[in-house]
Coordinates of C-alpha atoms and ligand atoms in Angstrom, one line a residue:
M1 CA 22.4 12.8 -1.2
K2 CA 21.4 9.8 0.3
I3 CA 17.6 9.0 1.7
M4 CA 16.5 6.2 3.7
A5 CA 13.0 4.8 2.9
I6 CA 11.3 2.8 6.0
N7 CA 8.1 0.8 6.5
A8 CA 7.9 -0.8 10.0
G9 CA 5.6 -3.9 10.4
S10 CA 5.0 -5.4 13.7
S11 CA 7.8 -8.1 13.4
S12 CA 9.5 -6.6 10.2
L13 CA 11.1 -3.5 9.2
K14 CA 11.6 -2.9 5.3
F15 CA 14.2 -0.5 4.1
Q16 CA 15.6 0.9 0.8
L17 CA 18.3 3.8 0.7
L18 CA 18.0 5.7 -2.6
Q19 CA 20.2 8.2 -4.1
M20 CA 18.5 11.4 -4.7
P21 CA 17.6 13.0 -6.9
S22 CA 18.6 10.4 -9.3
E23 CA 16.4 7.8 -7.5
D24 CA 18.6 5.2 -8.1
V25 CA 18.3 2.5 -5.4
I26 CA 21.5 1.8 -3.7
T27 CA 20.5 -1.1 -1.1
S28 CA 17.3 -2.8 0.0
G29 CA 16.0 -5.1 2.1
V30 CA 14.4 -6.5 5.4
F31 CA 14.1 -7.7 9.0
E32 CA 11.7 -10.1 9.3
R33 CA 10.9 -12.2 12.4
I34 CA 11.7 -9.2 14.8
G35 CA 11.7 -10.2 18.3
L36 CA 12.3 -14.0 17.8
D37 CA 15.7 -16.0 17.9
D38 CA 15.5 -16.9 14.2
A39 CA 15.1 -13.3 12.9
V40 CA 16.8 -12.9 9.3
F41 CA 18.3 -10.0 7.8
T42 CA 18.1 -9.7 4.0
I43 CA 20.1 -7.2 2.1
K44 CA 20.8 -6.4 -1.4
F45 CA 23.5 -4.4 -2.9
N46 CA 25.4 -4.1 -6.4
D47 CA 23.9 -7.3 -7.3
Q48 CA 24.5 -9.2 -4.2
K49 CA 22.3 -10.7 -1.7
Q50 CA 23.1 -11.5 2.0
E51 CA 21.2 -13.2 4.5
L52 CA 21.9 -13.2 8.3
K53 CA 19.9 -15.2 10.7
Q54 CA 20.4 -14.3 14.3
P55 CA 18.2 -13.0 17.3
I56 CA 16.7 -9.4 16.8
K57 CA 15.4 -8.6 20.1
N58 CA 13.7 -5.2 18.9
H59 CA 13.3 -2.7 16.2
G60 CA 15.9 -0.8 17.9
V61 CA 18.4 -3.8 17.4
A62 CA 17.4 -4.3 13.6
V63 CA 18.3 -0.2 13.2
D64 CA 21.5 -0.6 14.6
L65 CA 22.7 -3.3 12.6
L66 CA 21.4 -1.8 9.4
L67 CA 23.0 1.2 10.1
E68 CA 26.4 -1.0 11.4
G69 CA 26.0 -3.1 7.9
L70 CA 25.8 -0.3 5.7
I71 CA 29.1 0.9 7.2
K72 CA 30.7 -2.7 7.2
L73 CA 29.3 -3.3 3.7
N74 CA 31.2 0.1 2.5
I75 CA 27.5 1.3 1.2
I76 CA 28.1 4.2 3.2
K77 CA 31.1 5.9 4.5
S78 CA 29.5 7.4 7.7
L79 CA 26.1 7.7 8.9
E80 CA 26.2 11.3 8.1
D81 CA 25.7 10.2 4.7
I82 CA 22.2 9.4 5.5
K83 CA 20.4 13.2 5.0
G84 CA 16.8 12.0 5.6
V85 CA 14.3 8.9 6.4
G86 CA 11.0 8.8 5.3
H87 CA 8.5 6.6 7.1
R88 CA 5.6 4.9 5.7
I89 CA 2.7 5.3 8.3
V90 CA -0.7 3.5 7.6
Q91 CA -2.9 5.8 9.2
G92 CA -3.0 9.4 9.4
G93 CA -6.7 10.0 10.5
E94 CA -8.3 13.3 10.0
I95 CA -4.8 14.8 11.9
F96 CA -2.4 14.2 8.9
K97 CA -3.5 16.4 5.5
E98 CA -0.1 16.0 4.1
A99 CA 3.6 14.4 5.3
A100 CA 5.1 15.7 8.7
I101 CA 8.6 16.5 9.8
I102 CA 8.7 14.3 13.1
D103 CA 9.2 15.5 16.0
D104 CA 7.6 14.7 19.8
K105 CA 4.2 16.0 18.8
V106 CA 3.7 14.2 15.5
V107 CA 5.2 11.1 17.2
A108 CA 2.3 11.6 20.0
D109 CA -0.3 12.1 17.4
I110 CA 0.5 8.6 15.2
E111 CA 0.0 7.2 18.7
S112 CA -3.1 8.6 19.2
L113 CA -4.4 7.0 15.9
I114 CA -3.5 3.5 17.1
P115 CA -7.0 2.5 18.1
L116 CA -7.8 3.4 14.6
A117 CA -5.0 1.1 13.7
P118 CA -3.6 -0.9 16.1
L119 CA -1.1 -3.4 14.3
H120 CA 0.4 -1.0 11.9
N121 CA 0.7 2.2 13.8
A122 CA 1.9 1.0 17.1
A123 CA 4.8 -0.8 14.8
H124 CA 5.4 2.4 13.2
V125 CA 5.9 4.1 16.1
I126 CA 8.8 1.5 17.3
G127 CA 10.0 1.7 13.8
I128 CA 10.4 5.8 14.1
R129 CA 11.6 5.2 17.9
A130 CA 14.5 3.4 16.8
F131 CA 15.6 5.5 14.0
R132 CA 15.3 9.0 15.9
K133 CA 17.5 7.2 18.5
A134 CA 19.8 6.1 15.8
L135 CA 20.1 9.3 13.7
P136 CA 18.8 12.0 16.0
N137 CA 20.0 15.1 13.8
V138 CA 18.7 13.7 10.4
L139 CA 15.3 15.0 9.2
Q140 CA 12.8 12.1 9.5
L141 CA 9.7 12.5 7.7
A142 CA 6.3 10.5 8.2
I143 CA 4.3 9.8 5.0
F144 CA 0.6 8.7 5.1
D145 CA -1.3 5.9 3.3
T146 CA -4.4 8.1 4.1
T147 CA -3.2 11.6 3.1
F148 CA -3.9 11.1 -0.5
H149 CA -7.1 10.3 0.2
Q150 CA -7.9 13.1 2.2
T151 CA -9.5 14.9 -0.5
M152 CA -12.3 12.9 -0.3
E153 CA -15.7 14.6 -0.1
E154 CA -18.0 13.8 3.0
D155 CA -20.4 12.1 1.0
A156 CA -17.8 9.6 -0.2
F157 CA -16.1 9.2 3.4
L158 CA -19.0 9.1 5.6
Y159 CA -21.0 6.1 6.6
A160 CA -24.4 5.9 7.1
T161 CA -24.1 5.2 10.9
P162 CA -25.2 7.4 13.6
Y163 CA -23.2 10.5 13.0
E164 CA -22.1 10.7 16.3
W165 CA -19.6 8.0 15.6
Y166 CA -17.9 10.0 13.4
T167 CA -17.8 13.0 15.3
K168 CA -16.9 11.3 18.4
Y169 CA -15.0 8.4 17.3
G170 CA -13.4 9.2 13.8
I171 CA -15.5 6.5 12.5
R172 CA -15.2 7.1 8.6
K173 CA -13.8 5.9 5.5
Y174 CA -9.7 6.9 4.9
G175 CA -8.6 4.8 2.1
F176 CA -5.1 3.2 2.1
H177 CA -2.6 2.5 -0.4
G178 CA -2.2 6.4 -0.8
T179 CA 1.3 6.4 -1.7
S180 CA 1.2 4.1 -4.4
H181 CA -2.2 5.5 -6.2
Q182 CA -0.4 9.1 -5.9
Y183 CA 2.7 7.4 -7.5
V184 CA 1.1 5.5 -10.7
S185 CA -1.5 8.2 -11.2
Q186 CA 1.3 10.7 -11.7
V187 CA 3.0 8.3 -14.0
A188 CA -0.6 8.0 -15.7
N189 CA -1.1 11.6 -15.9
K190 CA 2.3 11.9 -17.7
M191 CA 1.7 9.2 -20.1
L192 CA -1.4 10.4 -21.1
N193 CA -0.1 14.2 -21.1
N194 CA -3.2 15.4 -19.0
E195 CA -3.1 16.8 -15.6
N196 CA -6.7 16.5 -15.3
A197 CA -6.8 12.9 -16.4
K198 CA -9.6 10.7 -15.2
L199 CA -8.3 7.1 -13.8
I200 CA -9.4 4.4 -12.1
V201 CA -6.2 2.4 -10.3
C202 CA -6.6 -0.6 -9.4
H203 CA -3.8 -1.6 -7.1
I204 CA -4.0 -5.5 -6.8
G205 CA -1.4 -7.2 -4.6
N206 CA -1.9 -9.0 -1.3
G207 CA -3.9 -6.4 -0.3
V208 CA -6.4 -4.7 -3.2
S209 CA -7.8 -1.1 -3.4
I210 CA -9.4 0.7 -5.9
T211 CA -9.3 4.4 -6.2
A212 CA -11.4 6.5 -8.6
I213 CA -8.9 9.9 -9.4
D214 CA -9.7 13.2 -11.1
A215 CA -7.4 15.8 -11.7
G216 CA -5.1 13.8 -9.3
K217 CA -7.0 14.1 -6.8
S218 CA -8.4 11.1 -5.1
V219 CA -12.2 11.2 -5.1
D220 CA -13.3 7.6 -3.6
T221 CA -11.6 4.3 -2.7
S222 CA -12.5 1.1 -2.0
M223 CA -10.8 0.4 1.3
G224 CA -12.5 2.3 4.7
L225 CA -11.7 2.7 8.4
T226 CA -9.4 -0.2 7.8
P227 CA -8.1 -1.8 5.0
L228 CA -10.8 -4.6 5.0
E229 CA -13.4 -2.8 3.3
G230 CA -13.6 -3.2 -0.7
V231 CA -13.0 -6.0 -2.9
P232 CA -11.5 -9.7 -1.6
M233 CA -8.1 -9.9 -1.3
G234 CA -5.4 -12.5 -0.4
T235 CA -6.7 -13.0 3.1
R236 CA -9.3 -10.2 3.9
T237 CA -13.2 -10.4 2.9
G238 CA -13.6 -7.0 1.4
N239 CA -17.2 -5.9 1.8
I240 CA -19.6 -8.5 3.8
D241 CA -22.6 -8.2 5.5
P242 CA -21.9 -7.9 9.5
S243 CA -24.7 -9.4 10.8
M244 CA -23.2 -12.9 9.7
L245 CA -20.6 -12.0 12.6
S246 CA -23.5 -12.5 15.1
L247 CA -24.5 -15.7 13.9
I248 CA -20.9 -17.2 13.6
Q249 CA -20.3 -16.0 17.0
E250 CA -23.2 -18.1 18.2
R251 CA -22.1 -21.3 16.1
E252 CA -18.9 -21.4 16.9
G253 CA -18.8 -19.4 20.4
K254 CA -15.8 -17.2 19.0
S255 CA -14.9 -13.6 20.3
L256 CA -15.4 -10.6 18.2
Q257 CA -11.6 -10.1 17.5
E258 CA -11.1 -13.8 16.6
L259 CA -13.8 -13.0 14.0
L260 CA -12.2 -9.9 13.0
N261 CA -9.1 -11.7 12.9
I262 CA -10.7 -14.3 10.4
L263 CA -12.0 -11.7 8.2
N264 CA -8.4 -10.2 8.1
K265 CA -6.3 -13.1 8.0
E266 CA -8.5 -16.2 6.7
S267 CA -10.5 -15.1 4.2
G268 CA -10.4 -13.8 0.5
Y269 CA -8.3 -16.1 -1.7
L270 CA -7.2 -17.8 1.1
G271 CA -10.5 -18.6 2.9
V272 CA -12.5 -19.1 -0.3
S273 CA -10.3 -21.3 -2.3
G274 CA -8.8 -23.5 1.0
V275 CA -5.5 -23.2 -1.1
S276 CA -3.4 -20.2 -0.6
N277 CA -3.2 -16.6 -0.5
D278 CA -0.9 -16.0 -3.3
S279 CA -2.6 -15.6 -6.8
R280 CA 0.1 -17.9 -8.2
D281 CA -1.0 -20.9 -6.4
I282 CA -4.5 -19.9 -6.8
A283 CA -4.3 -19.6 -10.4
K284 CA -2.3 -23.1 -11.1
A285 CA -5.0 -24.8 -8.9
A286 CA -7.5 -23.0 -11.0
E287 CA -6.6 -24.3 -14.2
E288 CA -6.1 -27.7 -12.8
G289 CA -9.8 -27.7 -12.4
N290 CA -10.3 -26.6 -8.7
R291 CA -13.7 -25.0 -8.5
R292 CA -13.2 -23.2 -5.3
A293 CA -9.7 -21.6 -6.6
Q294 CA -11.8 -20.4 -9.8
L295 CA -14.7 -19.0 -7.7
A296 CA -11.8 -17.1 -5.4
M297 CA -10.6 -15.9 -8.9
I298 CA -14.1 -14.9 -9.9
L299 CA -15.2 -13.0 -6.9
Q300 CA -12.5 -10.9 -6.9
A301 CA -12.4 -10.0 -10.5
K302 CA -16.5 -9.6 -10.7
R303 CA -15.9 -7.0 -7.6
I304 CA -13.2 -5.2 -8.8
A305 CA -15.1 -4.5 -12.1
D306 CA -18.3 -3.3 -10.2
Y307 CA -16.1 -0.8 -8.7
I308 CA -14.7 0.2 -12.1
G309 CA -18.6 0.6 -13.4
S310 CA -19.4 2.5 -10.2
Y311 CA -16.3 4.9 -10.4
Y312 CA -16.9 5.4 -14.1
I313 CA -20.2 6.7 -13.1
R314 CA -18.8 9.1 -10.1
L315 CA -16.1 10.6 -12.4
R316 CA -18.5 10.9 -15.5
G317 CA -16.0 9.4 -18.0
L318 CA -12.5 7.7 -17.5
D319 CA -9.4 7.9 -19.7
A320 CA -7.5 5.0 -18.2
I321 CA -7.9 2.2 -16.0
V322 CA -4.2 1.6 -14.2
F323 CA -3.2 -1.7 -13.1
T324 CA -0.4 -2.2 -10.4
A325 CA 0.9 -3.9 -7.5
G326 CA 1.9 -7.8 -7.7
I327 CA -1.0 -9.2 -9.5
G328 CA -2.0 -6.0 -11.4
E329 CA 1.6 -5.8 -12.6
N330 CA 2.3 -9.6 -13.6
S331 CA -1.1 -11.4 -13.9
G332 CA -2.2 -10.9 -17.3
E333 CA -5.3 -13.7 -16.7
V334 CA -6.1 -11.4 -13.9
R335 CA -6.2 -8.2 -15.6
K336 CA -8.3 -9.8 -19.0
M337 CA -11.0 -11.2 -16.5
I338 CA -11.6 -7.9 -15.0
I339 CA -11.6 -6.1 -18.4
D340 CA -13.9 -8.7 -19.9
Y341 CA -16.4 -7.6 -17.0
V342 CA -16.1 -3.9 -18.2
K343 CA -15.9 -4.4 -22.0
V344 CA -19.2 -2.3 -21.8
L345 CA -17.5 0.7 -21.0
G346 CA -16.0 0.4 -24.6
V347 CA -12.4 -0.8 -23.2
E348 CA -10.3 -3.4 -25.4
L349 CA -7.7 -5.4 -24.3
D350 CA -4.5 -6.0 -26.7
D351 CA -4.1 -9.5 -25.9
K352 CA -0.4 -9.7 -26.8
L353 CA 0.6 -6.8 -25.0
N354 CA -1.2 -7.9 -22.0
N355 CA 1.1 -10.7 -21.9
T356 CA 4.1 -8.6 -20.9
R357 CA 4.6 -8.7 -17.1
G358 CA 6.0 -5.4 -15.0
V359 CA 6.7 -3.4 -17.7
T360 CA 5.4 0.0 -18.0
G361 CA 2.7 0.5 -20.9
N362 CA -0.7 0.9 -22.6
I363 CA -2.0 -2.6 -23.0
A364 CA -5.0 -1.7 -24.8
T365 CA -5.7 -1.7 -28.6
K366 CA -5.5 1.4 -30.7
N367 CA -9.4 1.4 -30.9
S368 CA -10.2 1.0 -27.2
K369 CA -12.3 4.3 -25.8
V370 CA -10.5 3.9 -22.7
K371 CA -6.2 3.2 -21.9
V372 CA -5.5 0.5 -20.1
F373 CA -2.2 1.0 -18.2
V374 CA 0.7 -1.2 -16.6
I375 CA 2.3 0.8 -14.1
P376 CA 4.8 -1.0 -11.5
T377 CA 4.4 1.1 -8.2
D378 CA 7.2 2.2 -6.2
E379 CA 6.2 3.1 -2.9
E380 CA 10.1 3.8 -1.3
V381 CA 10.6 6.2 -4.3
M382 CA 7.4 8.2 -3.3
L383 CA 8.6 8.6 0.1
A384 CA 12.3 9.1 -1.1
R385 CA 10.8 12.2 -3.1
E386 CA 8.9 13.7 -0.6
V387 CA 11.8 13.6 2.0
Y388 CA 14.1 15.2 -0.7
N389 CA 11.2 17.9 -1.5
K390 CA 11.1 18.1 2.1
L391 CA 15.0 18.9 2.9
K392 CA 14.5 21.5 0.1
E393 CA 12.1 23.3 1.7
V394 CA 13.7 23.2 5.2
K395 CA 16.6 24.9 5.1
K396 CA 17.8 24.1 8.5
Y397 CA 18.3 20.8 7.4
E398 CA 20.1 21.3 4.3
S399 CA 23.3 19.6 3.4
Ligands
AMP1 P1 2.2 -7.5 -3.3 O1 1.3 -7.5 -2.2 O2 1.9 -6.3 -4.2 O3 3.7 -7.7 -3.0 O4 1.7 -8.4 -4.3 C1 1.8 -9.9 -4.0 C2 0.5 -10.9 -5.0 O5 1.5 -10.4 -5.9 C3 0.6 -12.1 -4.7 O6 -0.7 -12.6 -4.5 C4 1.6 -12.6 -5.7 O7 1.3 -13.9 -6.0 C5 1.3 -12.1 -6.5 N1 2.5 -11.8 -7.5 C6 3.9 -11.4 -7.6 N2 4.3 -11.9 -8.6 C7 3.9 -12.4 -9.5 C8 3.9 -13.0 -10.8 N3 4.8 -13.0 -11.5 N4 2.8 -13.4 -11.6 C9 1.6 -13.5 -10.7 N5 1.2 -12.8 -9.7 C10 2.5 -12.6 -9.1

């Protein structure tokens, strides 16, 4: 059966249609610049890529274009071929401990969490509405980035702020990239042939999060109330002393919202280096001797190493460090920098194996006390699996 995996952003919509249970990707693509006159619809299928530039007024128009396109391009015969849709939702708060079949109440609950993730959840709701309208009789499942981390204990997720902030407003650490952490940790446990393995998963892409996982459960993770917390990222600061905000507010006369925007969009690699938010540009500039680019890389690698050290203690041992996402999967240089800082744990990289890109495998030496895995993440497959399993569970929707 064919299942659609959807990731809707404020002006974008990524999709992937998968054949299940074989998990083969039938087609994938993205709508970008939704709402503008020069929106772009890119679709890949059968080793071909088509790009269409045209005004796309809103997400509803994008979804209609996508479904029409699938039929026109002979990718599906009719809309009935699509048996389920999985929507990636960034913030599930404490409401969602697992994936939820979308109905009016679930949409209202996702909307109620907008204050905790203003950009993301608002966009997801728009995407959900568009799909429910286009495919009213198809099972749609909301799959949350936060649910995997709902196993964190109170002493891991609470901030040392007034307790009422938690009880009244839900201020706590939620953690993100849950689907990715869950997917790669399942693959790692299989590679170790141990369901109870202790893992530290380093999801290093434009966003970065590090998670301590014990027997398949998230024990702690570096991102917090929002994805801003943790280690420096492409454009995000990671941890800072919040007192700096009042100082900059005074000196530059900026509002709190403007400052938060800078912490989210103009910091990290981009802010420190002044070069780019893309790791390839940073690595090139660093190699050419740009000190700020070198510093941007060092700041990130050192903080990731700090999390590995702290989570090693939290887990009381470690079977494998796992690298995933754009940088984690592809940059041997970044992996080496990080592992060099944590050598004291008895981890040893095999330099030759570390030179591989985007291939699943162990890149540690035979003598290394801790394995080092590279595992390409696949959030879409995780979404499709959840929908597939739910469809099997819910008889009413069975094909
Ligand atoms: P993601 O957010 O997972 O898509 O990752 C985006 C980051 O991965 C960007 O900083 C890219 O520069 C980086 N990236 C993607 N491909 C490569 C590659 N082949 N080598 C190094 N970095 C890469």
